[in-house]
Amino acid sequence: MADKHIVSAFDRDLEGIQAQIMKMGGLVEAAILDAAQSLEERDEELAEKVRAGDKAIDALEDLINENSARLIALRSPTAIDLRVILTVMKISGNLERIGDYAKNMAKRTGVLVQMSPISGSHAALRRMAREVQLMLKDALDAYIRRDAELAMDVIQRDRDVDQMYNALFREFLTFMMEDPRNITSCMHLHFIAKNTERMGDHVTSIAEQVVYLVRGKIPEDGRPKGDQTSSNAELGKI
Amino acid sequence: MADKHIVSAFDRDLEGIQAQIMKMGGLVEAAILDAAQSLEERDEELAEKVRAGDKAIDALEDLINENSARLIALRSPTAIDLRVILTVMKISGNLERIGDYAKNMAKRTGVLVQMSPISGSHAALRRMAREVQLMLKDALDAYIRRDAELAMDVIQRDRDVDQMYNALFREFLTFMMEDPRNITSCMHLHFIAKNTERMGDHVTSIAEQVVYLVRGKIPEDGRPKGDQTSSNAELGKI
């Protein structure tokens, strides 16, 4: 009976922390979409909302870290339960980084509204952001359902995001070479594309954690390797 | 006596993990310097060494994570000891990211040797990398000596790295506008500058962890905030 009591207390505490992770994930998903929308529609008010909202995301990460450390100290979890909590802490770290990138995207909206728009690029960036948001949603679902297959699917889809990034990289180079007046705005847009691609990397990292949690090992060959493609695609990573 | 025995076992295990962190830190410091040297001297062999060496850094991170999880599960550390182990895990995560950026810098050496060099920029990038490597050395020393003052000093110095980045950003814009043939190489050099600036952010994060470990709270006002400076400097962050 004593054992059962301890297990239940652990599970209840863990459930509370998992609810915080889901809340954090929801805020980050919204931040990605809002940041991309603010860019496409040149909506500075929405951009400001994203920037201000990042504080809530950061606060949730601190809370999750605190609660996780307290849970470990209080309940001395078994090896498997411990792995879950350490995974939760890593996931919250990844979410915080993705939130930072969304905030940075929103910051650049404020700069880009003062420049002539680059044809088609904002819509392409928004599609890329939308893909990353869907990947994040699935990665978090995979975590909750301990679904390694869904997590592997997310890892595979990061390849599409990398390809979108590489296409945009080439497009921005062309715009800059055609007209030097495009250089400054293309530099900012390129950063946004790169940061979105990095968001995809962090989502992939979450999915890899889920696979590790379920199967006990990080997928070695699951993740698309830049090295297998052209040197330009390779440089797209990191 | 039983208590004393447990404490000693914990300390001995922790010491082993800390030795691994120091080894990892040494490899990452060398990777930063070698990557910058390979770029400046157009030394593809050295660049290849950095790329290959990243595997050893990644393997150390995995080992540190495993050993830390085992230590927590075996010794059920107190709140304070637990904080140390969680800090160690975060530091190893930061070191791994810095190693990735160094690898990426080395990858770009292979691309840049095929283009005309941009006057002065390689030397400036090397100075920036050197500064980040010194900050990292001090951050790790601060961790070992539990020296919050030294850690605060590292956090302050990140401002210099941000300024170096902002100066290079403006320089690359000028080069690109002067001659469109510079655009591709400047895009790569700009990435290197940005990634070096990000390395500085990860070193700052290590230093903040040290301050948290010693003082029990993250420095709120210690970190130079981009928001206090110009909008260009602000965009330099992230």
Short mmCIF file of C-alpha atoms in Angstrom, two decimals:
data_model
loop_
_atom_site.label_atom_id
_atom_site.label_comp_id
_atom_site.label_asym_id
_atom_site.label_seq_id
_atom_site.Cartn_x
_atom_site.Cartn_y
_atom_site.Cartn_z
CA MET A 1 0.00 0.00 0.00
CA ALA A 2 2.82 2.38 0.84
CA ASP A 3 4.38 1.71 -2.56
CA LYS A 4 1.09 2.29 -4.33
CA HIS A 5 0.69 5.59 -2.54
CA ILE A 6 4.15 6.74 -3.62
CA VAL A 7 3.54 5.74 -7.24
CA SER A 8 0.25 7.63 -7.36
CA ALA A 9 1.80 10.77 -5.90
CA PHE A 10 4.55 10.61 -8.51
CA ASP A 11 2.06 10.13 -11.33
CA ARG A 12 -0.11 12.98 -10.09
CA ASP A 13 2.89 15.31 -9.90
CA LEU A 14 4.05 14.22 -13.33
CA GLU A 15 0.61 14.83 -14.77
CA GLY A 16 0.71 18.39 -13.47
CA ILE A 17 4.07 18.97 -15.14
CA GLN A 18 2.86 17.40 -18.38
CA ALA A 19 -0.13 19.75 -18.38
CA GLN A 20 2.35 22.64 -18.12
CA ILE A 21 4.32 21.26 -21.08
CA MET A 22 1.12 21.09 -23.14
CA LYS A 23 0.21 24.64 -22.16
CA MET A 24 3.71 25.81 -23.09
CA GLY A 25 3.46 23.92 -26.41
CA GLY A 26 0.14 25.63 -27.18
CA LEU A 27 1.63 29.08 -26.52
CA VAL A 28 4.65 28.30 -28.72
CA GLU A 29 2.46 27.00 -31.57
CA ALA A 30 0.39 30.20 -31.42
CA ALA A 31 3.56 32.32 -31.35
CA ILE A 32 4.87 30.64 -34.53
CA LEU A 33 1.61 31.23 -36.42
CA ASP A 34 1.12 34.78 -35.12
CA ALA A 35 4.70 35.77 -35.94
CA ALA A 36 4.37 34.49 -39.51
CA GLN A 37 0.99 36.19 -39.90
CA SER A 38 2.32 39.49 -38.53
CA LEU A 39 5.10 39.31 -41.13
CA GLU A 40 2.84 38.52 -44.07
CA GLU A 41 0.16 41.07 -43.17
CA ARG A 42 2.64 43.69 -41.92
CA ASP A 43 0.69 43.73 -38.66
CA GLU A 44 2.87 45.44 -36.07
CA GLU A 45 0.27 45.07 -33.32
CA LEU A 46 0.24 41.29 -33.69
CA ALA A 47 4.04 41.29 -33.79
CA GLU A 48 4.08 43.19 -30.49
CA LYS A 49 1.71 40.61 -29.00
CA VAL A 50 4.16 37.83 -29.93
CA ARG A 51 7.09 39.73 -28.43
CA ALA A 52 5.23 40.38 -25.18
CA GLY A 53 3.92 36.79 -25.02
CA ASP A 54 7.42 35.29 -24.92
CA LYS A 55 7.68 36.17 -21.22
CA ALA A 56 4.87 33.73 -20.39
CA ILE A 57 6.69 30.99 -22.32
CA ASP A 58 9.94 31.66 -20.46
CA ALA A 59 8.11 31.66 -17.13
CA LEU A 60 6.57 28.27 -17.92
CA GLU A 61 10.01 26.82 -18.68
CA ASP A 62 11.28 28.01 -15.28
CA LEU A 63 8.22 26.56 -13.58
CA ILE A 64 8.62 23.18 -15.33
CA ASN A 65 12.32 23.04 -14.39
CA GLU A 66 11.54 23.86 -10.76
CA ASN A 67 8.69 21.39 -10.50
CA SER A 68 10.72 18.65 -12.19
CA ALA A 69 13.68 19.15 -9.84
CA ARG A 70 11.30 19.11 -6.87
CA LEU A 71 9.65 15.94 -8.14
CA ILE A 72 13.02 14.19 -8.47
CA ALA A 73 14.11 15.32 -5.01
CA LEU A 74 10.81 14.38 -3.34
CA ARG A 75 9.96 11.07 -5.00
CA SER A 76 13.37 9.58 -5.92
CA PRO A 77 11.89 8.16 -9.13
CA THR A 78 12.95 4.84 -10.64
CA ALA A 79 15.20 4.78 -13.69
CA ILE A 80 12.26 4.82 -16.13
CA ASP A 81 10.29 7.55 -14.34
CA LEU A 82 13.48 9.57 -14.10
CA ARG A 83 13.94 9.29 -17.84
CA VAL A 84 10.46 10.75 -18.33
CA ILE A 85 11.20 13.77 -16.16
CA LEU A 86 14.55 14.42 -17.78
CA THR A 87 12.81 14.22 -21.17
CA VAL A 88 10.21 16.74 -20.00
CA MET A 89 12.99 19.13 -19.00
CA LYS A 90 14.65 18.77 -22.40
CA ILE A 91 11.36 19.31 -24.22
CA SER A 92 10.68 22.48 -22.26
CA GLY A 93 14.17 23.72 -23.20
CA ASN A 94 13.44 23.08 -26.88
CA LEU A 95 10.07 24.84 -26.63
CA GLU A 96 11.72 27.85 -25.05
CA ARG A 97 14.20 28.11 -27.94
CA ILE A 98 11.40 27.83 -30.53
CA GLY A 99 9.52 30.59 -28.70
CA ASP A 100 12.65 32.76 -28.87
CA TYR A 101 12.87 32.28 -32.63
CA ALA A 102 9.20 33.25 -33.00
CA LYS A 103 9.84 36.37 -30.94
CA ASN A 104 12.81 37.20 -33.15
CA MET A 105 10.67 36.77 -36.26
CA ALA A 106 8.11 39.18 -34.80
CA LYS A 107 10.87 41.69 -34.00
CA ARG A 108 11.95 41.71 -37.64
CA THR A 109 8.38 42.49 -38.72
CA GLY A 110 8.91 45.92 -37.18
CA VAL A 111 11.98 46.47 -39.36
CA LEU A 112 10.57 44.95 -42.55
CA VAL A 113 7.38 47.04 -42.64
CA GLN A 114 9.65 50.01 -43.38
CA MET A 115 11.01 48.37 -46.56
CA SER A 116 9.48 47.38 -49.91
CA PRO A 117 8.13 43.83 -49.72
CA ILE A 118 9.96 41.07 -51.61
CA SER A 119 7.45 39.41 -53.93
CA GLY A 120 6.07 36.09 -52.70
CA SER A 121 8.59 35.56 -49.93
CA HIS A 122 6.29 36.36 -47.00
CA ALA A 123 3.73 33.79 -48.14
CA ALA A 124 6.50 31.19 -48.56
CA LEU A 125 7.81 31.94 -45.08
CA ARG A 126 4.32 31.59 -43.67
CA ARG A 127 3.89 28.16 -45.31
CA MET A 128 7.20 27.10 -43.81
CA ALA A 129 6.15 28.34 -40.35
CA ARG A 130 2.82 26.53 -40.70
CA GLU A 131 4.63 23.27 -41.48
CA VAL A 132 6.85 23.67 -38.41
CA GLN A 133 3.80 24.39 -36.21
CA LEU A 134 2.08 21.22 -37.45
CA MET A 135 5.25 19.21 -36.81
CA LEU A 136 5.38 20.62 -33.27
CA LYS A 137 1.74 19.72 -32.65
CA ASP A 138 2.42 16.14 -33.78
CA ALA A 139 5.65 15.89 -31.76
CA LEU A 140 3.79 16.86 -28.59
CA ASP A 141 0.93 14.47 -29.40
CA ALA A 142 3.54 11.77 -29.93
CA TYR A 143 4.98 12.55 -26.50
CA ILE A 144 1.62 12.34 -24.72
CA ARG A 145 0.63 9.13 -26.53
CA ARG A 146 4.17 7.68 -26.37
CA ASP A 147 3.82 7.18 -30.13
CA ALA A 148 7.28 6.49 -31.59
CA GLU A 149 5.89 6.06 -35.13
CA LEU A 150 4.35 9.51 -35.16
CA ALA A 151 7.60 10.91 -33.75
CA MET A 152 9.58 9.21 -36.54
CA ASP A 153 7.16 10.76 -39.05
CA VAL A 154 7.88 14.23 -37.60
CA ILE A 155 11.62 13.59 -37.92
CA GLN A 156 11.18 12.70 -41.60
CA ARG A 157 9.12 15.82 -42.29
CA ASP A 158 11.97 18.05 -41.16
CA ARG A 159 13.46 17.26 -44.58
CA ASP A 160 10.64 19.25 -46.23
CA VAL A 161 11.36 22.25 -44.03
CA ASP A 162 15.05 22.04 -44.96
CA GLN A 163 14.09 21.97 -48.64
CA MET A 164 11.82 25.00 -48.23
CA TYR A 165 14.72 26.81 -46.58
CA ASN A 166 17.16 25.92 -49.36
CA ALA A 167 14.71 27.12 -52.03
CA LEU A 168 14.28 30.44 -50.20
CA PHE A 169 18.05 30.83 -49.72
CA ARG A 170 18.56 30.61 -53.50
CA GLU A 171 15.63 32.96 -54.13
CA PHE A 172 17.02 35.62 -51.79
CA LEU A 173 20.46 35.39 -53.42
CA THR A 174 18.83 36.02 -56.81
CA PHE A 175 16.82 39.01 -55.54
CA MET A 176 19.95 40.54 -54.02
CA MET A 177 21.99 40.10 -57.18
CA GLU A 178 19.23 41.56 -59.34
CA ASP A 179 18.91 44.74 -57.32
CA PRO A 180 21.22 45.88 -54.49
CA ARG A 181 18.30 47.79 -52.93
CA ASN A 182 16.88 44.39 -51.98
CA ILE A 183 19.96 43.40 -49.97
CA THR A 184 18.97 44.68 -46.53
CA SER A 185 15.43 43.29 -46.55
CA CYS A 186 16.64 39.98 -48.02
CA MET A 187 19.18 39.67 -45.21
CA HIS A 188 16.37 39.98 -42.67
CA LEU A 189 14.08 37.62 -44.58
CA HIS A 190 16.90 35.14 -44.87
CA PHE A 191 17.35 35.22 -41.10
CA ILE A 192 13.68 34.53 -40.65
CA ALA A 193 13.90 31.55 -43.03
CA LYS A 194 16.98 30.26 -41.24
CA ASN A 195 15.37 30.66 -37.81
CA THR A 196 12.27 28.83 -39.00
CA GLU A 197 14.49 26.01 -40.25
CA ARG A 198 16.11 25.95 -36.80
CA MET A 199 12.68 25.75 -35.16
CA GLY A 200 12.23 22.58 -37.25
CA ASP A 201 15.50 21.25 -35.82
CA HIS A 202 14.25 21.82 -32.28
CA VAL A 203 10.95 20.09 -33.09
CA THR A 204 13.00 17.21 -34.50
CA SER A 205 14.94 17.11 -31.26
CA ILE A 206 11.65 16.81 -29.32
CA ALA A 207 10.56 13.96 -31.61
CA GLU A 208 13.92 12.23 -31.08
CA GLN A 209 13.41 12.47 -27.32
CA VAL A 210 10.03 10.78 -27.72
CA VAL A 211 11.58 7.94 -29.73
CA TYR A 212 14.26 7.59 -27.05
CA LEU A 213 11.62 7.51 -24.32
CA VAL A 214 9.60 4.79 -26.03
CA ARG A 215 12.33 2.67 -27.60
CA GLY A 216 15.26 3.37 -25.28
CA LYS A 217 17.51 4.64 -28.06
CA ILE A 218 17.88 7.76 -30.21
CA PRO A 219 17.02 7.06 -33.88
CA GLU A 220 20.39 6.83 -35.64
CA ASP A 221 19.28 6.73 -39.25
CA GLY A 222 15.85 8.28 -38.90
CA ARG A 223 16.98 11.86 -39.11
CA PRO A 224 17.56 13.14 -42.64
CA LYS A 225 21.27 13.96 -42.87
CA GLY A 226 22.25 17.08 -44.79
CA ASP A 227 25.50 15.34 -45.74
CA GLN A 228 23.66 13.02 -48.12
CA THR A 229 22.53 15.89 -50.32
CA SER A 230 24.28 18.80 -52.03
CA SER A 231 26.76 21.00 -50.23
CA ASN A 232 24.22 23.82 -50.26
CA ALA A 233 21.64 21.63 -48.54
CA GLU A 234 24.31 20.52 -46.13
CA LEU A 235 24.97 24.11 -45.18
CA GLY A 236 21.28 24.50 -44.64
CA LYS A 237 21.73 22.55 -41.42
CA ILE A 238 22.67 24.74 -38.45
CA MET B 1 29.01 6.38 9.03
CA ALA B 2 26.48 5.15 6.46
CA ASP B 3 25.64 8.76 5.59
CA LYS B 4 29.27 9.68 5.21
CA HIS B 5 29.79 6.72 2.89
CA ILE B 6 26.87 7.78 0.67
CA VAL B 7 28.07 11.36 0.48
CA SER B 8 31.56 10.27 -0.54
CA ALA B 9 30.22 7.97 -3.24
CA PHE B 10 28.11 10.80 -4.61
CA ASP B 11 31.05 13.20 -4.60
CA ARG B 12 33.30 10.66 -6.29
CA ASP B 13 30.71 10.02 -9.01
CA LEU B 14 30.16 13.75 -9.47
CA GLU B 15 33.89 14.33 -9.77
CA GLY B 16 34.03 11.80 -12.61
CA ILE B 17 31.23 13.60 -14.45
CA GLN B 18 32.87 16.98 -13.87
CA ALA B 19 36.10 15.63 -15.37
CA GLN B 20 34.08 14.66 -18.46
CA ILE B 21 32.63 18.19 -18.64
CA MET B 22 36.13 19.66 -18.50
CA LYS B 23 37.31 17.28 -21.21
CA MET B 24 34.30 18.22 -23.35
CA GLY B 25 34.99 21.91 -22.72
CA GLY B 26 38.61 21.49 -23.84
CA LEU B 27 37.53 19.80 -27.07
CA VAL B 28 34.98 22.54 -27.77
CA GLU B 29 37.53 25.32 -27.09
CA ALA B 30 39.95 23.67 -29.52
CA ALA B 31 37.17 23.27 -32.12
CA ILE B 32 36.36 27.01 -31.97
CA LEU B 33 40.00 28.03 -32.45
CA ASP B 34 40.71 25.42 -35.14
CA ALA B 35 37.57 26.33 -37.08
CA ALA B 36 38.48 30.03 -37.09
CA GLN B 37 42.08 29.22 -38.05
CA SER B 38 40.96 26.94 -40.89
CA LEU B 39 38.83 29.79 -42.22
CA GLU B 40 41.54 32.43 -42.01
CA GLU B 41 44.29 30.25 -43.45
CA ARG B 42 42.01 28.48 -45.95
CA ASP B 43 43.20 25.21 -44.45
CA GLU B 44 40.78 22.50 -45.58
CA GLU B 45 42.64 19.75 -43.74
CA LEU B 46 42.21 21.52 -40.40
CA ALA B 47 38.54 22.16 -41.25
CA GLU B 48 38.07 18.45 -41.88
CA LYS B 49 39.66 17.70 -38.49
CA VAL B 50 37.09 19.98 -36.78
CA ARG B 51 34.21 18.32 -38.64
CA ALA B 52 35.40 14.83 -37.71
CA GLY B 53 36.12 15.85 -34.11
CA ASP B 54 32.50 16.83 -33.45
CA LYS B 55 31.58 13.17 -33.02
CA ALA B 56 33.76 12.91 -29.92
CA ILE B 57 32.02 15.99 -28.47
CA ASP B 58 28.58 14.52 -29.13
CA ALA B 59 29.63 11.20 -27.60
CA LEU B 60 30.79 12.99 -24.43
CA GLU B 61 27.43 14.73 -24.12
CA ASP B 62 25.64 11.37 -24.30
CA LEU B 63 28.01 9.91 -21.72
CA ILE B 64 27.51 12.85 -19.34
CA ASN B 65 23.73 12.58 -19.67
CA GLU B 66 23.81 8.85 -19.01
CA ASN B 67 26.13 9.13 -16.05
CA SER B 68 24.13 12.01 -14.57
CA ALA B 69 20.85 10.09 -14.85
CA ARG B 70 22.51 7.04 -13.28
CA LEU B 71 23.90 9.17 -10.45
CA ILE B 72 20.46 10.64 -9.70
CA ALA B 73 18.82 7.20 -9.77
CA LEU B 74 21.51 5.56 -7.61
CA ARG B 75 22.21 8.22 -5.00
CA SER B 76 18.90 10.12 -4.68
CA PRO B 77 20.81 13.38 -4.18
CA THR B 78 19.65 16.18 -1.89
CA ALA B 79 18.13 19.30 -3.38
CA ILE B 80 21.49 21.09 -3.61
CA ASP B 81 23.40 18.12 -5.06
CA LEU B 82 20.55 17.60 -7.52
CA ARG B 83 20.88 21.20 -8.65
CA VAL B 84 24.56 20.59 -9.40
CA ILE B 85 23.81 17.55 -11.57
CA LEU B 86 21.03 19.29 -13.47
CA THR B 87 23.42 22.19 -14.06
CA VAL B 88 26.05 19.80 -15.39
CA MET B 89 23.51 18.37 -17.84
CA LYS B 90 22.57 21.86 -19.04
CA ILE B 91 26.22 22.85 -19.45
CA SER B 92 26.92 19.75 -21.53
CA GLY B 93 23.93 20.65 -23.73
CA ASN B 94 25.34 24.15 -24.26
CA LEU B 95 28.79 22.76 -25.04
CA GLU B 96 27.30 20.42 -27.62
CA ARG B 97 25.57 23.33 -29.38
CA ILE B 98 28.78 25.38 -29.42
CA GLY B 99 30.60 22.38 -30.92
CA ASP B 100 27.93 22.18 -33.62
CA TYR B 101 28.47 25.83 -34.52
CA ALA B 102 32.23 25.26 -34.75
CA LYS B 103 31.61 22.28 -37.03
CA ASN B 104 29.34 24.42 -39.20
CA MET B 105 32.03 27.13 -39.41
CA ALA B 106 34.52 24.49 -40.55
CA LYS B 107 32.05 23.22 -43.18
CA ARG B 108 31.80 26.69 -44.67
CA THR B 109 35.60 26.86 -44.98
CA GLY B 110 35.25 24.22 -47.70
CA VAL B 111 32.85 26.47 -49.63
CA LEU B 112 34.68 29.75 -49.03
CA VAL B 113 38.09 28.57 -50.27
CA GLN B 114 36.50 28.45 -53.73
CA MET B 115 35.64 32.19 -53.62
CA SER B 116 37.70 35.40 -53.54
CA PRO B 117 38.42 36.38 -49.95
CA ILE B 118 36.65 39.41 -48.47
CA SER B 119 39.35 41.79 -47.22
CA GLY B 120 39.91 41.71 -43.45
CA SER B 121 36.81 39.75 -42.56
CA HIS B 122 38.52 36.43 -41.79
CA ALA B 123 40.86 38.08 -39.30
CA ALA B 124 37.90 39.86 -37.65
CA LEU B 125 35.99 36.59 -37.42
CA ARG B 126 39.01 34.92 -35.86
CA ARG B 127 39.27 37.65 -33.21
CA MET B 128 35.60 37.16 -32.43
CA ALA B 129 36.05 33.38 -32.15
CA ARG B 130 39.09 33.90 -29.91
CA GLU B 131 37.03 36.11 -27.59
CA VAL B 132 34.28 33.48 -27.35
CA GLN B 133 36.85 30.75 -26.61
CA LEU B 134 38.33 32.84 -23.76
CA MET B 135 34.83 33.47 -22.38
CA LEU B 136 34.14 29.74 -22.48
CA LYS B 137 37.40 28.97 -20.67
CA ASP B 138 36.47 31.45 -17.93
CA ALA B 139 32.87 30.19 -17.70
CA LEU B 140 34.12 26.63 -17.10
CA ASP B 141 36.71 27.85 -14.59
CA ALA B 142 33.92 29.77 -12.85
CA TYR B 143 31.90 26.54 -12.69
CA ILE B 144 34.73 24.51 -11.18
CA ARG B 145 35.63 27.23 -8.65
CA ARG B 146 31.96 28.15 -8.00
CA ASP B 147 33.02 31.73 -8.79
CA ALA B 148 29.90 33.83 -9.39
CA GLU B 149 31.95 37.01 -9.92
CA LEU B 150 33.95 35.50 -12.76
CA ALA B 151 30.70 34.16 -14.25
CA MET B 152 29.16 37.66 -14.09
CA ASP B 153 32.25 39.00 -15.84
CA VAL B 154 31.75 36.47 -18.67
CA ILE B 155 28.11 37.56 -19.00
CA GLN B 156 29.21 41.19 -19.35
CA ARG B 157 31.79 40.33 -22.00
CA ASP B 158 29.11 38.88 -24.27
CA ARG B 159 28.31 42.52 -25.04
CA ASP B 160 31.68 42.86 -26.83
CA VAL B 161 30.94 39.82 -28.97
CA ASP B 162 27.55 41.29 -29.89
CA GLN B 163 29.26 44.54 -30.89
CA MET B 164 31.79 42.67 -33.02
CA TYR B 165 28.90 40.92 -34.73
CA ASN B 166 27.02 44.15 -35.40
CA ALA B 167 30.13 45.78 -36.88
CA LEU B 168 30.65 42.78 -39.20
CA PHE B 169 26.96 42.76 -40.21
CA ARG B 170 27.26 46.37 -41.42
CA GLU B 171 30.56 45.62 -43.14
CA PHE B 172 29.09 42.67 -45.07
CA LEU B 173 26.09 44.77 -46.16
CA THR B 174 28.49 47.38 -47.54
CA PHE B 175 30.58 44.80 -49.40
CA MET B 176 27.46 43.29 -50.95
CA MET B 177 26.10 46.64 -52.09
CA GLU B 178 29.45 47.66 -53.56
CA ASP B 179 29.78 44.56 -55.71
CA PRO B 180 27.10 41.88 -56.25
CA ARG B 181 29.87 39.31 -56.86
CA ASN B 182 30.54 39.52 -53.10
CA ILE B 183 26.99 38.51 -52.17
CA THR B 184 27.39 34.72 -51.95
CA SER B 185 30.61 34.76 -49.94
CA CYS B 186 29.27 37.52 -47.67
CA MET B 187 26.15 35.45 -46.99
CA HIS B 188 28.38 32.60 -45.78
CA LEU B 189 30.66 34.90 -43.78
CA HIS B 190 27.64 36.54 -42.23
CA PHE B 191 26.40 33.12 -41.11
CA ILE B 192 29.75 32.43 -39.52
CA ALA B 193 29.61 35.75 -37.68
CA LYS B 194 26.06 35.06 -36.54
CA ASN B 195 26.92 31.56 -35.37
CA THR B 196 29.91 32.87 -33.44
CA GLU B 197 27.64 35.40 -31.77
CA ARG B 198 25.32 32.52 -30.89
CA MET B 199 28.25 30.60 -29.39
CA GLY B 200 28.68 33.63 -27.13
CA ASP B 201 25.02 33.32 -26.11
CA HIS B 202 25.55 29.67 -25.14
CA VAL B 203 28.66 30.59 -23.13
CA THR B 204 26.56 33.26 -21.42
CA SER B 205 23.97 30.63 -20.64
CA ILE B 206 26.68 28.48 -18.99
CA ALA B 207 27.82 31.49 -16.95
CA GLU B 208 24.21 32.18 -15.88
CA GLN B 209 23.92 28.56 -14.72
CA VAL B 210 27.03 29.07 -12.58
CA VAL B 211 25.56 32.21 -11.01
CA TYR B 212 22.33 30.29 -10.33
CA LEU B 213 24.28 27.44 -8.76
CA VAL B 214 26.22 29.75 -6.43
CA ARG B 215 23.60 32.38 -5.62
CA GLY B 216 20.38 30.42 -6.10
CA LYS B 217 18.99 32.83 -8.70
CA ILE B 218 19.56 33.66 -12.35
CA PRO B 219 21.09 37.14 -12.79
CA GLU B 220 18.18 39.35 -13.90
CA ASP B 221 20.04 42.51 -14.79
CA GLY B 222 23.47 41.09 -15.39
CA ARG B 223 22.96 40.11 -18.97
CA PRO B 224 23.32 42.91 -21.48
CA LYS B 225 19.90 43.34 -23.10
CA GLY B 226 19.79 44.06 -26.81
CA ASP B 227 16.59 46.04 -26.23
CA GLN B 228 18.55 48.79 -24.53
CA THR B 229 20.52 49.56 -27.67
CA SER B 230 19.65 50.28 -31.27
CA SER B 231 17.20 48.18 -33.21
CA ASN B 232 20.07 46.78 -35.26
CA ALA B 233 21.87 45.64 -32.11
CA GLU B 234 18.61 44.24 -30.85
CA LEU B 235 18.28 42.12 -33.95
CA GLY B 236 21.80 40.95 -33.34
CA LYS B 237 20.42 38.79 -30.55
CA ILE B 238 19.18 35.37 -31.66
#
